[in-house]
Short mmCIF file of C-alpha atoms (C1' of nucleotides) in Angstrom, two decimals:
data_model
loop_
_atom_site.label_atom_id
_atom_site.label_comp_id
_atom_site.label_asym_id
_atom_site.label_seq_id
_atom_site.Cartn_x
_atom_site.Cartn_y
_atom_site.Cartn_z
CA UNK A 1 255.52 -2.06 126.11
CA UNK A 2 256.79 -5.71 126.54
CA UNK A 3 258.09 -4.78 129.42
CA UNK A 4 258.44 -8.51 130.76
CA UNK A 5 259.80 -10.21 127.73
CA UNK A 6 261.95 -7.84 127.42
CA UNK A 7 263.08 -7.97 131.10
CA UNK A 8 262.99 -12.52 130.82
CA UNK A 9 265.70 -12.10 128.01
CA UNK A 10 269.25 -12.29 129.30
CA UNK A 11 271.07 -8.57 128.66
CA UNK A 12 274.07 -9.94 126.06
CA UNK A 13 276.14 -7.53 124.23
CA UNK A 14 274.37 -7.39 120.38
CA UNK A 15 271.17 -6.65 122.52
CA UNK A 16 272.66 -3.90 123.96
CA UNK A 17 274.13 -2.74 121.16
CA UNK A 18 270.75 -3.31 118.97
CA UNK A 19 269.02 -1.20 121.27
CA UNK A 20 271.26 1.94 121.07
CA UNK A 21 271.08 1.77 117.51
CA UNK A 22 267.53 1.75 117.35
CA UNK A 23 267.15 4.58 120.06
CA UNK A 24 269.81 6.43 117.94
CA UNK A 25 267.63 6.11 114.79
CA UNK A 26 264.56 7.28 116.54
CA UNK A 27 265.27 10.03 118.78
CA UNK A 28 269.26 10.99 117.65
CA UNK A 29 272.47 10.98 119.19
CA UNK A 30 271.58 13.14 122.60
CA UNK A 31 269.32 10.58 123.30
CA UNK A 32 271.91 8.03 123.75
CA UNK A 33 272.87 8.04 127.64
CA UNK A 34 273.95 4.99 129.63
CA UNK A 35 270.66 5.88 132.00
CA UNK A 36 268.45 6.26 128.94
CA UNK A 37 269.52 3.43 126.84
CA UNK A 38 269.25 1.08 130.29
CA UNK A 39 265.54 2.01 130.45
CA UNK A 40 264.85 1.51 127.02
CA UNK A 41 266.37 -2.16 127.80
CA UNK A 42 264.21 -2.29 131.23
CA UNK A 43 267.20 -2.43 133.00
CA UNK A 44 269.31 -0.59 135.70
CA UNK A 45 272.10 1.42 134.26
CA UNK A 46 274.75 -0.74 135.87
CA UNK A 47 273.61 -4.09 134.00
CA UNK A 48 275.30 -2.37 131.26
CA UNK A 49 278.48 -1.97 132.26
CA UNK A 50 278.59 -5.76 131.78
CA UNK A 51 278.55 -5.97 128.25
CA UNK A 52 280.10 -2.70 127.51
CA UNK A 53 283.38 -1.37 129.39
CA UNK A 54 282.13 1.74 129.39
CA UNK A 55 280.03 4.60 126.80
CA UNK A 56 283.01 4.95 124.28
CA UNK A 57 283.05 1.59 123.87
CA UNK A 58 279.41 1.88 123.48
CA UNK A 59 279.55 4.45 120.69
CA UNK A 60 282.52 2.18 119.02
CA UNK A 61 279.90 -0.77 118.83
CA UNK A 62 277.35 1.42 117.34
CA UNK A 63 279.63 2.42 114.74
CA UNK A 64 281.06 -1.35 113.98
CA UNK A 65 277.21 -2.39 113.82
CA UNK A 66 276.43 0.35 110.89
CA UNK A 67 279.69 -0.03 109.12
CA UNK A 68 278.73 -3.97 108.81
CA UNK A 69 275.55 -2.97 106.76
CA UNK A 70 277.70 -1.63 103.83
CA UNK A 71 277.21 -4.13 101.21
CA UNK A 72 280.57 -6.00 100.42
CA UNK A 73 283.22 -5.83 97.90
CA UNK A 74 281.45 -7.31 94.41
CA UNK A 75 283.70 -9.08 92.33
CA UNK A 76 283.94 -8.76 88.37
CA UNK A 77 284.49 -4.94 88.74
CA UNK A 78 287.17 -2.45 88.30
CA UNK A 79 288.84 -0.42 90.43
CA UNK A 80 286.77 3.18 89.95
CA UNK A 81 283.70 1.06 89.73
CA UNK A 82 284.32 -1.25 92.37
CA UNK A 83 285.32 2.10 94.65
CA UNK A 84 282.39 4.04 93.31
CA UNK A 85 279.39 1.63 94.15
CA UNK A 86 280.85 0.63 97.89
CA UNK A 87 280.79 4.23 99.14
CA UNK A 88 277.36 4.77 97.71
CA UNK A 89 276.65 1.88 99.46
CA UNK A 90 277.86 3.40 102.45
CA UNK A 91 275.92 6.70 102.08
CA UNK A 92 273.33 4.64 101.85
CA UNK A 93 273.93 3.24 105.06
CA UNK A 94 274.83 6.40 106.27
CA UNK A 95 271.69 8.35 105.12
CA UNK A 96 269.80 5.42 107.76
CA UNK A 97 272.12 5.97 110.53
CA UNK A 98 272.64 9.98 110.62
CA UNK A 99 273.96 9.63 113.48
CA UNK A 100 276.97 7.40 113.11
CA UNK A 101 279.06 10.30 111.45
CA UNK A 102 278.90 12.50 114.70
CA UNK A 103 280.43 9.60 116.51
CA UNK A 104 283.20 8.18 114.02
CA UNK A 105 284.46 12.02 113.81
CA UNK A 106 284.46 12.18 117.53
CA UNK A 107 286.12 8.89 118.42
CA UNK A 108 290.14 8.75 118.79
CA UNK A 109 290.95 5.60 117.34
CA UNK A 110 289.65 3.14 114.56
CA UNK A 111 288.00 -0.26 115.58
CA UNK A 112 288.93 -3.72 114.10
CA UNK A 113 285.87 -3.00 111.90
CA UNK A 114 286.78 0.38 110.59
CA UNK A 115 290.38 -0.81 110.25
CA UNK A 116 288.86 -4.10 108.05
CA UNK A 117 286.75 -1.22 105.99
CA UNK A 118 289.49 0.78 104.96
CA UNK A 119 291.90 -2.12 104.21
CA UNK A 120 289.17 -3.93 102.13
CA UNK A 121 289.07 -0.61 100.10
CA UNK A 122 292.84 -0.10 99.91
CA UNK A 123 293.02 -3.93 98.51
CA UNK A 124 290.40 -2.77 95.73
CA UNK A 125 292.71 0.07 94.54
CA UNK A 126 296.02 -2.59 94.50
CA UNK A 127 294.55 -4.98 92.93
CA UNK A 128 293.76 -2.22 90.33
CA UNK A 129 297.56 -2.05 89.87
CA UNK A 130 297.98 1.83 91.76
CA UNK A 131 300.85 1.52 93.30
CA UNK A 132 301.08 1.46 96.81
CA UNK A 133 302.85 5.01 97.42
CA UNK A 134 299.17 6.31 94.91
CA UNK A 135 297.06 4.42 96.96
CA UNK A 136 298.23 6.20 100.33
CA UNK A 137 298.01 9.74 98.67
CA UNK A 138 294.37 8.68 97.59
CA UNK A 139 293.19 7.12 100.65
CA UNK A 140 294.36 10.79 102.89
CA UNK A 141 292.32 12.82 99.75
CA UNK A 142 289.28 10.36 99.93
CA UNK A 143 289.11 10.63 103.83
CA UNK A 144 285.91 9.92 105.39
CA UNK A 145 284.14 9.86 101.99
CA UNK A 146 285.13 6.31 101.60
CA UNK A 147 282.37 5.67 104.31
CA UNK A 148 280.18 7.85 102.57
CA UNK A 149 280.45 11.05 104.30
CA UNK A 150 279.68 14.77 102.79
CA UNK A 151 281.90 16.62 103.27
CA UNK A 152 279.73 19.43 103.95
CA UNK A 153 280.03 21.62 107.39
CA UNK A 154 275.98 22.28 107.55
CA UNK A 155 273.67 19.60 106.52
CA UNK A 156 271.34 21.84 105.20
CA UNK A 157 271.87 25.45 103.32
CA UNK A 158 270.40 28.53 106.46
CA UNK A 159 267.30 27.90 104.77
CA UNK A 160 265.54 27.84 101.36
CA UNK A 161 265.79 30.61 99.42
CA UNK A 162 261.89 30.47 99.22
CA UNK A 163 261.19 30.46 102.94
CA UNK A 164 262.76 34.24 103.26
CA UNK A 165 260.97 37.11 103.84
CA UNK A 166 261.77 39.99 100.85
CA UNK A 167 263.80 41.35 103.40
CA UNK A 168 265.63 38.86 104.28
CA UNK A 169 266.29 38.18 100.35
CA UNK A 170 267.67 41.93 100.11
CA UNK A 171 269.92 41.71 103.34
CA UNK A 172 272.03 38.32 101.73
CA UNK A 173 271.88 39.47 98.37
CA UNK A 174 273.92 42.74 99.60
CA UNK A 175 275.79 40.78 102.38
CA UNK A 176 276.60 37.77 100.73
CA UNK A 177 276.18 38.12 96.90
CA UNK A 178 278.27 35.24 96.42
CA UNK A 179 276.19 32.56 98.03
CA UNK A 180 273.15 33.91 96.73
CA UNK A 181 274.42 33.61 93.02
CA UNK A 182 275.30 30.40 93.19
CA UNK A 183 272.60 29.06 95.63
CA UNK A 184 269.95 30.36 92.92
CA UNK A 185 271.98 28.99 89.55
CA UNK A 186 270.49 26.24 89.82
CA UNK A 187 266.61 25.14 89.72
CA UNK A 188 267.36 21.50 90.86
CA UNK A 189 264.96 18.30 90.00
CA UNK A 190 262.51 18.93 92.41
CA UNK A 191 261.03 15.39 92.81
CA UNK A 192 264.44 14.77 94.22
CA UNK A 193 264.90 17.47 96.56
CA UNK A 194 264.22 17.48 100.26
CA UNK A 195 263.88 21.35 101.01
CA UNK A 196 267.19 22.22 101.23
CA UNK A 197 267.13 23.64 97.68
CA UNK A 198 270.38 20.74 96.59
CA UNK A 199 269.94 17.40 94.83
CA UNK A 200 272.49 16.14 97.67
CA UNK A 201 272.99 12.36 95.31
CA UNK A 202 274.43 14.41 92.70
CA UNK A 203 276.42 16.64 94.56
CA UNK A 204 277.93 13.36 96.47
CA UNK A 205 278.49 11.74 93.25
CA UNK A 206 280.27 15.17 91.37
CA UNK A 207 282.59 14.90 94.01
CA UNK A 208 283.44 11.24 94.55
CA UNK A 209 283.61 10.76 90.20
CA UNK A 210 285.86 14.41 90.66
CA UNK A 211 287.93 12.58 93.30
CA UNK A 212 288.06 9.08 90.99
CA UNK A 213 288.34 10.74 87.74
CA UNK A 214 291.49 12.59 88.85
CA UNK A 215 293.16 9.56 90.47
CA UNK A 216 292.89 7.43 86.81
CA UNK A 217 294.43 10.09 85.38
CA UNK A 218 297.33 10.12 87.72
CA UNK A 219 297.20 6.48 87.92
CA UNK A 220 297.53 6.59 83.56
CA UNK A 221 300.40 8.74 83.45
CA UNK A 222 302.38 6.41 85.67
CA UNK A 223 301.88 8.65 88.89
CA UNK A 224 305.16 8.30 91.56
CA UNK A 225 305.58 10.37 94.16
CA UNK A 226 308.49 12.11 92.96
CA UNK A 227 306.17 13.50 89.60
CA UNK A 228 304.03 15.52 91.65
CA UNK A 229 305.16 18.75 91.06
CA UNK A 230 305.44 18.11 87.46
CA UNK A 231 302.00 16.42 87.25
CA UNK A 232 300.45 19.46 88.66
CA UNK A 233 302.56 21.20 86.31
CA UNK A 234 301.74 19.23 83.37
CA UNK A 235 298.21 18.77 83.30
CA UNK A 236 298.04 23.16 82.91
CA UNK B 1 298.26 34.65 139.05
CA UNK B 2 297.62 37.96 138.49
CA UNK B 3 293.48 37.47 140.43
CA UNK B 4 293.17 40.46 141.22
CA UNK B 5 294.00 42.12 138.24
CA UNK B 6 291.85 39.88 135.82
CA UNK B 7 289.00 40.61 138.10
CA UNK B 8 289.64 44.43 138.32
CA UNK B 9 288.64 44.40 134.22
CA UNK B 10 285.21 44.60 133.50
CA UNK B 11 284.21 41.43 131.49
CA UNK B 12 283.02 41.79 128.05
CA UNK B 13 282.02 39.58 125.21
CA UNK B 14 285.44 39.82 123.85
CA UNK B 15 287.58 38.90 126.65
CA UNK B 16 285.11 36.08 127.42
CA UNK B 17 285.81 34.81 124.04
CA UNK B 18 289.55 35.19 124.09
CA UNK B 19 289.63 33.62 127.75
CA UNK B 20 288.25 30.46 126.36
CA UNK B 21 290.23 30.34 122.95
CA UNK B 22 293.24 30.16 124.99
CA UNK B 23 291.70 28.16 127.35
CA UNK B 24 291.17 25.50 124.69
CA UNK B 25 294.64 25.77 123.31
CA UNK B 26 296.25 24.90 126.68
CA UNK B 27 294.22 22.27 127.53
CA UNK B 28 291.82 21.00 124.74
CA UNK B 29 288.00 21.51 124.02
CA UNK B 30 287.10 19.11 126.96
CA UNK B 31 288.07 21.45 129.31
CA UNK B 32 285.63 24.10 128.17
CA UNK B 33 282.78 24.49 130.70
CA UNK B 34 281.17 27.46 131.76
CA UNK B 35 281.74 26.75 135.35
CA UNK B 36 286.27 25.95 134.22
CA UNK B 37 285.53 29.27 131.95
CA UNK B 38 284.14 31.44 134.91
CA UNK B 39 286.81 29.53 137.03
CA UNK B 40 289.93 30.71 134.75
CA UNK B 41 288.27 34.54 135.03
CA UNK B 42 288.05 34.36 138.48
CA UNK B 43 284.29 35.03 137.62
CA UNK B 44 281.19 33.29 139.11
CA UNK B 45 279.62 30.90 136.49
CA UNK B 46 276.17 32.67 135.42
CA UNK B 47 278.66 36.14 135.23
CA UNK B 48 279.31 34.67 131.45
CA UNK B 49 275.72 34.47 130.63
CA UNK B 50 275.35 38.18 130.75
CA UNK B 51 277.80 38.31 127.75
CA UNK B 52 276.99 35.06 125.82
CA UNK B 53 273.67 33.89 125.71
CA UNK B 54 274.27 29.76 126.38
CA UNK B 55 277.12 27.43 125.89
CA UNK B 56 276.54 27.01 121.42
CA UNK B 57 276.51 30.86 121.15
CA UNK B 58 279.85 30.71 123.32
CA UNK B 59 281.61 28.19 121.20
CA UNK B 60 280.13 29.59 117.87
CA UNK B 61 282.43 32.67 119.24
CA UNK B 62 285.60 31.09 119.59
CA UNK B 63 284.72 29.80 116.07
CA UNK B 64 284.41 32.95 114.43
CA UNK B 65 287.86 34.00 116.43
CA UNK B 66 289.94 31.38 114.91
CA UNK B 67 288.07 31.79 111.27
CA UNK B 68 289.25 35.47 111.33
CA UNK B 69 292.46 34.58 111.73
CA UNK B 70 292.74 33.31 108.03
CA UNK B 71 294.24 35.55 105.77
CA UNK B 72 292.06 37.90 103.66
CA UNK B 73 291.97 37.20 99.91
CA UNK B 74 295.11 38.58 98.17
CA UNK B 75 295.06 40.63 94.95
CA UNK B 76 296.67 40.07 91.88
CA UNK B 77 296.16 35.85 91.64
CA UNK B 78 294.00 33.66 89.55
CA UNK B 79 291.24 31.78 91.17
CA UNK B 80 293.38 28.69 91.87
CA UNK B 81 296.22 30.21 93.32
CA UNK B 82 294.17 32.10 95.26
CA UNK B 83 292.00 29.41 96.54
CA UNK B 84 295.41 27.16 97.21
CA UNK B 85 296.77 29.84 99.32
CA UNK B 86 293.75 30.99 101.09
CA UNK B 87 292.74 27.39 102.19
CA UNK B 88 296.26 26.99 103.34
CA UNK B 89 295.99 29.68 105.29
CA UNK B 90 293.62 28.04 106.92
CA UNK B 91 294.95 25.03 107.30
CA UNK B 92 297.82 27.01 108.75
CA UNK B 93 295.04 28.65 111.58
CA UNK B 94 293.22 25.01 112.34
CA UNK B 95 297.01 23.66 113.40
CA UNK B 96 297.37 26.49 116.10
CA UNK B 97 293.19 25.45 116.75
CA UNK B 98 292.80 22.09 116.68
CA UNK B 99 289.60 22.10 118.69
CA UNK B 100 287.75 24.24 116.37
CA UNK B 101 287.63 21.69 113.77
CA UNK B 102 285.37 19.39 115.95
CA UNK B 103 283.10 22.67 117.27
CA UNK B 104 282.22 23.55 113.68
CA UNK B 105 281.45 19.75 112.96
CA UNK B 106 279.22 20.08 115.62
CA UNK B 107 276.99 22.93 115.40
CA UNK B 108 274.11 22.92 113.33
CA UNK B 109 273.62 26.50 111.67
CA UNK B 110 277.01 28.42 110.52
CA UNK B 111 277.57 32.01 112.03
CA UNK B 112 277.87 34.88 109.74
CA UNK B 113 281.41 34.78 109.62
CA UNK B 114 281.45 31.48 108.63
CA UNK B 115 279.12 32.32 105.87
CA UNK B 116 281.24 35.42 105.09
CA UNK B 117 284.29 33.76 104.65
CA UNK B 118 282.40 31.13 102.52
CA UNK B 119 280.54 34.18 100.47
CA UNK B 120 284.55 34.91 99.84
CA UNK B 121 285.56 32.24 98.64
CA UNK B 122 282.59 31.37 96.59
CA UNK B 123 283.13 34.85 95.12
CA UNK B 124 287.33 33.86 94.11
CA UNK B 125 285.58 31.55 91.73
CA UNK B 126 283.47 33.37 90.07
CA UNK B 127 285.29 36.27 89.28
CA UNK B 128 287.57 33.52 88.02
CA UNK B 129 285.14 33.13 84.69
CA UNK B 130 283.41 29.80 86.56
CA UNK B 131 279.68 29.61 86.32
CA UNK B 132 277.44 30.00 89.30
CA UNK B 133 276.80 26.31 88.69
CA UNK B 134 279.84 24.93 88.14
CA UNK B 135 280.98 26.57 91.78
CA UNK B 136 277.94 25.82 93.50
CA UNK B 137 279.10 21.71 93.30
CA UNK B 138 282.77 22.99 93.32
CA UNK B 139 282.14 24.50 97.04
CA UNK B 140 280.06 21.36 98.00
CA UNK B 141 282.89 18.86 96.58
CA UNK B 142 285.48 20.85 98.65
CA UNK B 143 282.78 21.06 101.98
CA UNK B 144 285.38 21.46 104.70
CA UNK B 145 288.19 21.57 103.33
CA UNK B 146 287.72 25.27 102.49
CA UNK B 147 288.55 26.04 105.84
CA UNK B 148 292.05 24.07 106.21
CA UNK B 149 290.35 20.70 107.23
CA UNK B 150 291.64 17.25 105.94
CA UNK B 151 289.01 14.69 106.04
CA UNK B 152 290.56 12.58 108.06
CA UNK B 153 288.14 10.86 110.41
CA UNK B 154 291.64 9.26 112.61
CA UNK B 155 294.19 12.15 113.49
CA UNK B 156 297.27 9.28 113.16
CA UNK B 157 297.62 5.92 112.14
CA UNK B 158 296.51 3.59 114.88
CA UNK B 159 300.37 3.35 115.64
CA UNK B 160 303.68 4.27 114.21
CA UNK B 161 305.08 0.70 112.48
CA UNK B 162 308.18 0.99 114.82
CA UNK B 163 306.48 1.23 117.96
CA UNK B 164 304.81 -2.62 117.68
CA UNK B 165 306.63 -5.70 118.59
CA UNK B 166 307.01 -8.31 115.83
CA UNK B 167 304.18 -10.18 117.15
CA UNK B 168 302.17 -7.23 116.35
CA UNK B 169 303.53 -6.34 112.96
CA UNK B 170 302.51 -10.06 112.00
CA UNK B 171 299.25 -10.01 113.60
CA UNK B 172 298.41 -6.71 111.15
CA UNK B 173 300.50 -7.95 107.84
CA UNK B 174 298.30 -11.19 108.18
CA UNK B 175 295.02 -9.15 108.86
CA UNK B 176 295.79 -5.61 107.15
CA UNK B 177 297.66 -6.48 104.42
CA UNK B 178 296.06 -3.37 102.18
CA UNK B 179 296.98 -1.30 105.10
CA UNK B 180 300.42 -2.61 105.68
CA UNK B 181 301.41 -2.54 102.16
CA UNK B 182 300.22 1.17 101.89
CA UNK B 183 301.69 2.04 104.98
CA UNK B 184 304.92 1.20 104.50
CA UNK B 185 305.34 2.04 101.16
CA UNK B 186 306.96 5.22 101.64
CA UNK B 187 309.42 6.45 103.91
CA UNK B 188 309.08 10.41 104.09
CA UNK B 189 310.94 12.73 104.77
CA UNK B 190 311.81 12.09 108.74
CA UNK B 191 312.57 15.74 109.23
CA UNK B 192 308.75 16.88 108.05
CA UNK B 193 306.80 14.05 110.03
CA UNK B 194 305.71 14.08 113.58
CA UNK B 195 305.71 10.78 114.47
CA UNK B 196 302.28 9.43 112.13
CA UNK B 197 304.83 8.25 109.25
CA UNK B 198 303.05 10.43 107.62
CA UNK B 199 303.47 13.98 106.02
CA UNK B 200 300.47 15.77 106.96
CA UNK B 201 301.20 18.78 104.67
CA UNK B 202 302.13 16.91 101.85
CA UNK B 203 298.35 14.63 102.20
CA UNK B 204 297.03 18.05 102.50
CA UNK B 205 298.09 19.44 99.43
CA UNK B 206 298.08 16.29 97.43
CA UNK B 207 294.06 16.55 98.05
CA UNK B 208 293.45 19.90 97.60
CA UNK B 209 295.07 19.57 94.36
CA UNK B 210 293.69 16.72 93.12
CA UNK B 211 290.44 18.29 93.53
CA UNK B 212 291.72 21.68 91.95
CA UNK B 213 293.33 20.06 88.87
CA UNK B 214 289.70 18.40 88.38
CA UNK B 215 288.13 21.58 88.79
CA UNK B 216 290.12 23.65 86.35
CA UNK B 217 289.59 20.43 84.00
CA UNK B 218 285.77 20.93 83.99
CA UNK B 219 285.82 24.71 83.48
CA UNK B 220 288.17 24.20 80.77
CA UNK B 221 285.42 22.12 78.73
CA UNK B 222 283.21 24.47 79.42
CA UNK B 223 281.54 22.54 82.16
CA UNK B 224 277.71 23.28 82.37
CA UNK B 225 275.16 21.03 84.62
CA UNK B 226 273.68 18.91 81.60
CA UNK B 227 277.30 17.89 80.94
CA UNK B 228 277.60 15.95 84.10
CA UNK B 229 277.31 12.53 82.72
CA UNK B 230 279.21 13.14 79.24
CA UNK B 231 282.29 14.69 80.52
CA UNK B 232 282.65 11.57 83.71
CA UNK B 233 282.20 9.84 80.19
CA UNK B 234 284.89 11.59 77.85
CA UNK B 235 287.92 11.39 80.26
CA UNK B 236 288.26 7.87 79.91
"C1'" DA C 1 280.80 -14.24 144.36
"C1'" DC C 2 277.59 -11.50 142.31
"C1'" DC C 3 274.47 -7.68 141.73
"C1'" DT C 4 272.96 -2.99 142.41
"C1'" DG C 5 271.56 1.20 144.75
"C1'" DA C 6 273.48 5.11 146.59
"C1'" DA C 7 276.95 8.32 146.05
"C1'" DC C 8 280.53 11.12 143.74
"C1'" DA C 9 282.06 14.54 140.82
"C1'" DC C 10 280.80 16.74 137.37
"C1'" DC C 11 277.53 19.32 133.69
"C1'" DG C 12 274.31 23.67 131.64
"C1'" DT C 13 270.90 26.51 133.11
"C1'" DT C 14 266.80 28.28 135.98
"C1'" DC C 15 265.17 31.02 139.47
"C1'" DA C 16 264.35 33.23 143.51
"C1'" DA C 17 266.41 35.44 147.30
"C1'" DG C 18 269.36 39.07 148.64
"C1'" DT C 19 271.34 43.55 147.89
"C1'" DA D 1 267.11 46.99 139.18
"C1'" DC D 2 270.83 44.18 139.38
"C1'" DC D 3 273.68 40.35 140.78
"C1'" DT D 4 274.46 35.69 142.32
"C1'" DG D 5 274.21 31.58 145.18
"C1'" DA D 6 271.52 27.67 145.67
"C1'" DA D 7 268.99 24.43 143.30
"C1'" DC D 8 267.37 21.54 139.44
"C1'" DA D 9 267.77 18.04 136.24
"C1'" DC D 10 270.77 15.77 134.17
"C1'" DC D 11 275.56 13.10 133.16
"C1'" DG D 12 279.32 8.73 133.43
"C1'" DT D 13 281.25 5.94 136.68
"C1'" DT D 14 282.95 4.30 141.41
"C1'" DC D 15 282.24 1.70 145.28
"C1'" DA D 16 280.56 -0.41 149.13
"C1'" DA D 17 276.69 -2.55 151.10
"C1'" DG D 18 273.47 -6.16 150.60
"C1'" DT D 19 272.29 -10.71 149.03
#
DNA sequence: ACCTGAACACCGTTCAAGT
DNA sequence: ACCTGAACACCGTTCAAGT
């Protein structure tokens, strides 16, 4: 418990915001309450309200605290690859912090941190030599993935294929032929598999490198905004 | 008012649902409660629960409303034109909805309808000549945006350029440079833009068809799983 | 001047009392 | 048997009373 030491420390801001964090990580997002997370601190709910204006700003500091463990920019790279390892970096970070993406989706406005993010990234494509007017395009179509977000609606498929009952096998293959077909193309690695029946690393990377790939190809036939129609056009 | 009438109608899983999509339009997915839902029917609170079984099942309704407001698949177009116009259909439905887009983020399993519209859309590419395993990381690539959403994670820019004082347009040049460059680097057309600087339809697109283009590009070389790492390779 | 407990205005949902 | 009001177990935050 600690319940003393804990209690001797003064209550200062990264504390507080250590705390949620780790309450986050162990018991998830519903668990973070300014009652609950005073408790976990030993503390009476209205200590916090010190260090923190009030829960948004909470939840902001949370978000800031995980967004500082992506690693930063390396040098000596280009562009793609330079794009391409930070936001694995950031899934990375992501994959340890589940929670974070339920917040930053929620939340109304960037912080100074998410704002520093996003311009760090939009220096690496510049310095590339995209144009400015590209870069913009690119940074709407890369949205959230640049922090290493799915894009995904469900985290997981309803369930594995496997753990249906034969008639539960024959009601989706007549309702929803579709997903069935594709959800059993493909026998995946299973070493790498967690039970949802999808290697989700590769599926994050086809759709990053399909994201990337496309922009170098824009970016090599001298993309300006005014070509767009006629790049669509073209490429048929 | 009209109380007496409202409360004349029996209630009924449908009108529940319909009270509380345009409940959300008028004033936003914050003011969904069961107790403001009852309110608005001039209904006691547990009244609802006889028609909706808890608060997820009630916004996993007004899900499924909006979703079928999408336009079924049309005959007569290849896969990608029928895709394009089918996702901006629902792009179309999520701007009269904005609420749903944060429900559906939300909620852990997806409703039938949700998995009928994806079975759908999953079934547009096939019968387009792509290969179970080509769509299956197609449809995870695309995630959300199959149902209208950008990925976003900040509706608008923190503000509109004209609306800071010069003292703030330093402040960000000289601490956001990527973002100030980028931002300002193309006036759009003032008629189509709300007030972001930005036009939202135009991002929309401009992702949706980068992603598309790719897409068409793989199946094209004859795209199977194995290929993965050559084709990322043969582009450049 | 500072800290904090009680209180306020909400939630979703249970449950038993009333018809 | 059905309906529903009161109650329960929570919230975030205000505010005044106590030191």
């Amino acid at each position: 418990m600690a319940k003393d030491g804990e209690r001797r420390d003064p209550l200062n801001r990264a504390r507080v915001l250590r705390a949620a964090v780790a309450l986050a990580d162990e018991s998830g997002l519903e668990a973070i309450s300014m009652r609950k997370l005073a408790q976990a601190l030993g503390v009476v709910p209205m200590a916090l309200y010190k260090h923190v204006a009030n829960k948004d700003e909470l939840l902001d500091g949370m978000v800031d605290a995980v967004v500082s463990e992506v690693e930063p920019p390396q040098e000596g790279l280009d562009w793609k690859a330079a794009v391409r390892r930070r936001t694995l970096s950031a899934r990375a970070v992501m994959l340890r912090h589940p929670w974070a993406r339920r917040i930053m989706e929620a939340q109304a406005a960037p912080t100074h941190v998410i704002l520093a993010y996003t311009d760090s990234m939009i220096r690496t494509f510049l310095a590339g030599g995209l144009s400015a007017d590209l870069v913009h395009h690119v940074m709407h179509a890369l949205g959230s993935r640049i922090f290493g977000f799915t894009q995904e609606l469900h985290e997981t498929a309803p369930t594995a294929p496997s753990d249906l009952s034969p008639e539960q096998v024959q009601y989706m293959m007549a309702t929803f032929p579709g997903i069935v077909a594709v959800a059993t193309a493909r026998p995946h690695d299973p070493t790498s598999v967690v039970g949802s029946g999808c290697d989700d690393q590769f599926e994050f990377e086809f759709g990053i490198d399909l994201m990337l790939d496309g922009v170098e190809r824009l970016h090599r036939n001298d993309w300006r905004s005014a070509d767009h129609d006629r790049e669509a056009a073209s490429v048929l």
